[in-house]
Short mmCIF file of C-alpha atoms in Angstrom, two decimals:
data_model
loop_
_atom_site.label_atom_id
_atom_site.label_comp_id
_atom_site.label_asym_id
_atom_site.label_seq_id
_atom_site.Cartn_x
_atom_site.Cartn_y
_atom_site.Cartn_z
CA MET A 1 -41.86 -31.51 -26.64
CA SER A 2 -42.14 -31.07 -22.56
CA PHE A 3 -39.75 -33.94 -22.88
CA LYS A 4 -37.31 -32.76 -24.72
CA ASN A 5 -36.47 -29.37 -23.01
CA SER A 6 -36.37 -31.91 -20.14
CA ASN A 7 -33.91 -34.06 -21.13
CA ILE A 8 -31.96 -30.76 -22.17
CA ASP A 9 -32.22 -29.12 -19.25
CA THR A 10 -30.50 -32.71 -17.48
CA TYR A 11 -27.78 -32.50 -19.46
CA LYS A 12 -26.63 -29.09 -18.65
CA ASP A 13 -27.20 -29.89 -15.06
CA LYS A 14 -24.55 -32.92 -15.73
CA GLU A 15 -22.23 -30.54 -17.11
CA ILE A 16 -22.58 -28.14 -15.07
CA GLU A 17 -21.78 -30.30 -11.99
CA SER A 18 -19.36 -31.75 -13.62
CA LEU A 19 -17.33 -28.59 -14.07
CA LYS A 20 -17.91 -28.10 -10.36
CA ILE A 21 -16.39 -31.11 -9.32
CA GLU A 22 -13.70 -30.13 -12.08
CA LEU A 23 -13.38 -26.93 -10.56
CA LYS A 24 -13.28 -27.72 -6.71
CA ALA A 25 -10.24 -29.61 -7.21
CA LEU A 26 -8.44 -27.11 -9.43
CA GLU A 27 -8.75 -24.54 -6.40
CA ILE A 28 -7.83 -27.22 -3.58
CA ALA A 29 -4.49 -27.73 -6.80
CA VAL A 30 -3.64 -23.83 -6.61
CA ALA A 31 -3.91 -23.90 -3.00
CA ASP A 32 -2.01 -27.13 -2.52
CA ASN A 33 0.85 -25.57 -5.41
CA PHE A 34 1.18 -21.94 -4.01
CA VAL A 35 2.09 -22.97 -0.60
CA LEU A 36 4.27 -25.41 -1.74
CA GLN A 37 5.64 -22.18 -3.60
CA GLN A 38 5.56 -19.98 -0.13
CA GLU A 39 7.60 -22.60 1.39
CA LEU A 40 10.46 -22.65 -1.37
CA GLU A 41 9.88 -18.95 -1.16
CA ASN A 42 9.92 -19.23 2.60
CA THR A 43 13.36 -20.86 3.35
CA ILE A 44 15.17 -18.97 1.06
CA SER A 45 14.02 -15.61 3.09
CA GLN A 46 14.41 -16.94 6.14
CA PHE A 47 18.18 -18.16 4.81
CA GLU A 48 19.36 -14.75 3.58
CA ILE A 49 17.82 -12.91 6.36
CA ARG A 50 19.83 -15.02 8.83
CA TYR A 51 22.87 -14.02 6.23
CA HIS A 52 22.87 -10.40 6.88
CA LYS A 53 22.29 -11.01 10.78
CA GLU A 54 25.07 -13.02 10.92
CA VAL A 55 27.65 -11.50 8.09
CA GLY A 56 26.45 -9.04 6.54
CA GLU A 57 27.90 -5.92 8.86
CA ILE A 58 31.30 -7.55 7.75
CA LEU A 59 30.64 -8.01 4.45
CA GLU A 60 29.23 -4.42 4.40
CA SER A 61 32.58 -3.32 5.33
CA ILE A 62 34.48 -5.60 3.36
CA LEU A 63 32.89 -3.72 0.55
CA LYS A 64 32.48 -0.38 1.66
CA LEU A 65 37.00 -0.38 2.41
CA LYS A 66 37.19 -2.03 -1.07
CA LYS A 67 35.48 0.88 -2.44
CA GLU A 68 37.21 3.30 -1.04
CA LYS A 69 40.78 1.95 -2.10
CA LEU A 70 40.04 2.24 -5.82
CA LYS A 71 38.11 6.00 -5.42
CA ASP A 72 41.77 7.35 -6.44
CA SER A 73 42.63 4.68 -8.49
CA PRO A 74 42.80 5.65 -12.75
CA HIS A 75 40.28 2.38 -13.53
CA LYS A 76 37.07 4.81 -12.68
CA GLU A 77 35.17 1.25 -14.03
CA GLU A 78 36.12 -0.16 -11.23
CA TYR A 79 35.60 2.41 -8.73
CA LYS A 80 32.15 3.00 -9.84
CA LYS A 81 31.93 -1.21 -10.05
CA ALA A 82 32.73 -1.71 -6.45
CA GLU A 83 30.25 2.12 -5.23
CA LYS A 84 27.00 0.27 -7.53
CA GLU A 85 27.86 -3.42 -5.14
CA TYR A 86 28.80 -2.05 -2.00
CA GLU A 87 25.30 0.47 -2.23
CA GLU A 88 23.38 -2.20 -3.49
CA PHE A 89 24.43 -4.68 -0.65
CA HIS A 90 24.01 -1.48 1.72
CA GLY A 91 20.08 -1.28 0.71
CA GLN A 92 19.66 -4.73 1.21
CA HIS A 93 21.13 -5.10 4.15
CA GLU A 94 19.91 -2.17 6.03
CA GLU A 95 16.19 -3.96 4.64
CA LEU A 96 16.61 -7.86 5.59
CA LYS A 97 18.05 -6.84 9.59
CA ALA A 98 15.65 -5.20 10.42
CA LYS A 99 12.98 -8.19 9.67
CA LYS A 100 11.94 -10.43 12.75
CA VAL A 101 12.05 -14.68 12.35
CA ASN A 102 11.08 -16.04 15.54
CA VAL A 103 12.74 -19.27 15.52
CA LEU A 104 11.00 -22.41 15.87
CA SER A 105 11.18 -25.67 17.68
CA GLU A 106 10.43 -29.29 15.15
CA VAL A 107 7.52 -29.38 16.65
CA ASP A 108 6.72 -25.60 16.16
CA LYS A 109 7.68 -25.72 13.07
CA ASP A 110 6.31 -28.91 12.10
CA GLU A 111 2.62 -27.60 13.59
CA LEU A 112 3.23 -24.09 11.82
CA LYS A 113 2.90 -25.42 8.19
CA LYS A 114 -0.08 -27.64 8.64
CA MET A 115 -1.89 -24.76 10.09
CA TYR A 116 -0.50 -22.71 7.21
CA ARG A 117 -1.74 -25.23 4.71
CA LYS A 118 -5.09 -25.26 6.41
CA ALA A 119 -5.30 -22.12 6.40
CA ALA A 120 -4.55 -21.10 2.82
CA THR A 121 -6.63 -23.69 1.25
CA LEU A 122 -9.70 -22.31 3.54
CA CYS A 123 -8.90 -18.08 1.84
CA HIS A 124 -7.32 -18.38 -1.06
CA PRO A 125 -8.13 -16.04 -3.42
CA ASP A 126 -8.43 -18.18 -6.15
CA LYS A 127 -11.14 -20.41 -4.86
CA VAL A 128 -13.70 -17.47 -3.10
CA SER A 129 -16.52 -15.84 -5.04
CA GLU A 130 -15.85 -12.75 -6.56
CA GLU A 131 -17.18 -10.27 -3.82
CA GLN A 132 -15.52 -12.23 -1.43
CA LYS A 133 -12.01 -11.66 -3.15
CA GLU A 134 -10.97 -8.59 -1.42
CA ARG A 135 -11.62 -9.61 1.67
CA ALA A 136 -9.78 -13.03 0.91
CA ASN A 137 -6.53 -11.40 -0.08
CA LYS A 138 -6.03 -8.94 2.90
CA LEU A 139 -6.93 -11.98 5.53
CA PHE A 140 -4.40 -14.00 2.58
CA GLN A 141 -1.46 -11.32 2.80
CA GLU A 142 -1.85 -11.97 7.01
CA LEU A 143 -1.52 -15.32 6.81
CA ASN A 144 1.98 -15.30 4.30
CA GLU A 145 3.22 -12.32 6.69
CA ALA A 146 2.92 -14.57 9.74
CA ASN A 147 3.90 -17.79 7.68
CA ALA A 148 7.19 -15.94 6.04
CA SER A 149 7.68 -14.51 9.83
CA ASN A 150 7.36 -17.82 11.59
CA ASN A 151 4.58 -15.96 14.11
CA ILE A 152 3.04 -19.02 14.83
CA GLU A 153 0.72 -17.58 17.12
CA LYS A 154 -0.44 -14.99 14.35
CA VAL A 155 -1.24 -17.92 12.17
CA ARG A 156 -3.24 -20.07 14.76
CA GLU A 157 -5.05 -16.89 15.31
CA ILE A 158 -6.43 -16.95 11.35
CA LEU A 159 -6.96 -20.29 11.43
CA ASN A 160 -9.27 -20.57 14.01
CA SER A 161 -10.98 -17.76 12.85
CA LEU A 162 -11.33 -19.27 9.06
CA GLU A 163 -12.80 -22.14 11.41
CA ASN A 164 -14.85 -20.55 13.51
CA ASN A 165 -16.75 -17.67 12.26
CA LYS A 166 -18.55 -17.45 8.47
CA ALA A 167 -16.73 -19.46 5.51
CA PHE A 168 -15.73 -18.43 2.14
CA SER A 169 -17.37 -19.68 -0.36
CA THR A 170 -16.46 -20.74 -3.02
CA PHE A 171 -16.31 -19.80 -6.70
CA ALA A 172 -17.62 -23.35 -7.61
CA ASP A 173 -20.50 -23.11 -4.99
CA THR A 174 -21.68 -19.94 -6.34
CA GLU A 175 -21.70 -19.94 -10.50
CA ASN A 176 -24.40 -21.62 -12.47
CA GLU A 177 -23.50 -20.46 -15.21
CA LYS A 178 -21.62 -22.63 -17.58
CA GLU A 179 -19.58 -20.15 -19.48
CA LYS A 180 -18.26 -18.71 -16.34
CA LEU A 181 -17.28 -22.11 -15.34
CA LYS A 182 -15.66 -22.94 -17.82
CA ALA A 183 -13.44 -19.69 -18.06
CA GLU A 184 -12.88 -20.22 -14.17
CA VAL A 185 -11.70 -23.97 -15.18
CA ASN A 186 -9.30 -22.70 -17.77
CA ARG A 187 -7.89 -20.08 -15.52
CA LEU A 188 -7.24 -21.86 -12.60
CA ARG A 189 -5.32 -24.28 -14.93
CA GLN A 190 -3.29 -21.75 -16.65
CA THR A 191 -2.57 -20.47 -12.55
CA ILE A 192 -1.68 -24.13 -12.07
CA GLU A 193 1.00 -23.78 -14.41
CA GLN A 194 2.27 -20.62 -13.61
CA ILE A 195 2.83 -21.55 -10.25
CA LYS A 196 3.95 -25.25 -11.38
CA GLU A 197 6.63 -23.32 -13.27
CA LYS A 198 7.44 -21.04 -10.08
CA ILE A 199 8.75 -23.83 -8.62
CA THR A 200 10.31 -25.36 -10.66
CA SER A 201 12.37 -22.82 -11.64
CA ILE A 202 13.42 -21.49 -6.81
CA LEU A 203 13.83 -25.59 -7.15
CA SER A 204 16.64 -24.95 -9.56
CA SER A 205 17.90 -21.47 -8.75
CA GLU A 206 21.52 -21.30 -7.31
CA VAL A 207 20.43 -20.18 -4.56
CA TYR A 208 18.04 -22.71 -3.23
CA GLN A 209 21.04 -25.06 -4.64
CA LYS A 210 22.99 -23.93 -2.27
CA ILE A 211 20.50 -24.02 0.91
CA VAL A 212 19.75 -27.17 0.40
CA SER A 213 23.48 -28.76 0.45
CA ILE A 214 24.18 -26.25 3.25
CA GLU A 215 24.71 -29.85 6.11
CA ASN A 216 24.58 -27.85 9.19
CA PRO A 217 23.77 -23.80 9.05
CA ASP A 218 25.95 -23.07 12.10
CA ASP A 219 28.82 -24.57 11.39
CA TYR A 220 28.16 -22.86 8.30
CA PHE A 221 27.96 -19.26 9.01
CA LYS A 222 30.82 -20.14 11.62
CA ASP A 223 33.23 -20.33 8.55
CA LEU A 224 32.02 -18.01 6.34
CA LYS A 225 31.77 -15.56 9.24
CA GLY A 226 36.00 -16.39 9.66
CA GLN A 227 36.62 -16.43 6.30
CA LEU A 228 35.07 -12.61 5.94
CA GLU A 229 37.13 -11.81 9.24
CA ARG A 230 39.95 -12.66 7.79
CA GLU A 231 39.30 -11.32 4.16
CA LEU A 232 38.69 -7.98 5.80
CA GLU A 233 41.99 -7.88 7.95
CA LYS A 234 44.09 -8.46 4.65
CA LEU A 235 42.42 -5.65 3.20
CA LYS A 236 43.05 -3.28 6.10
CA ASN A 237 47.06 -3.79 5.64
CA LYS A 238 46.78 -3.33 1.91
#
């Protein structure tokens, strides 16, 4: 009887160990895929911020003038459409023009990317134990905000803190109940699929495709600014 129980316990231990190994691999995969998603979203966000800083004022003037010229028009729907377009752009412009993104050299960009990846892997909320999720969420948000604004010093500070202080314990390291491990494995599999779907959506989006098609951003914004300035002058003279 004792021999049979020993065999069962050994089997259970092996199954739990196998689940933990799979879970650790999934925890890493979640962090890696999320980092890629963040990199793509930051590419779009930083482009939009620069767009508003470079040509936002001119474009807002164009939209405002178009709205004003339609104010007394008998075509009320056209005026409402122009008014809505102006208000939406104005709100977006006010928000984005206030955001600051540090300009980095290519060397610093590469260093930032490496540090962010490492830090994100160490504190991603989807890999830490349940009792540490709140602290991990707060730190992870700080990390993402620093990364989004190219704040290399803040990212370095967070990484140093993670490496030199008590590290987060993972779910795989702290949980020994088979059913809970299975549930977490299934949850992380679904999370990875959801992140991959977001990545695919970003890569195929019109705005991302536009960004990657631009060979020289400086030339692009210079040409765009010139086009919009000419359009504004035409509107003023109508």
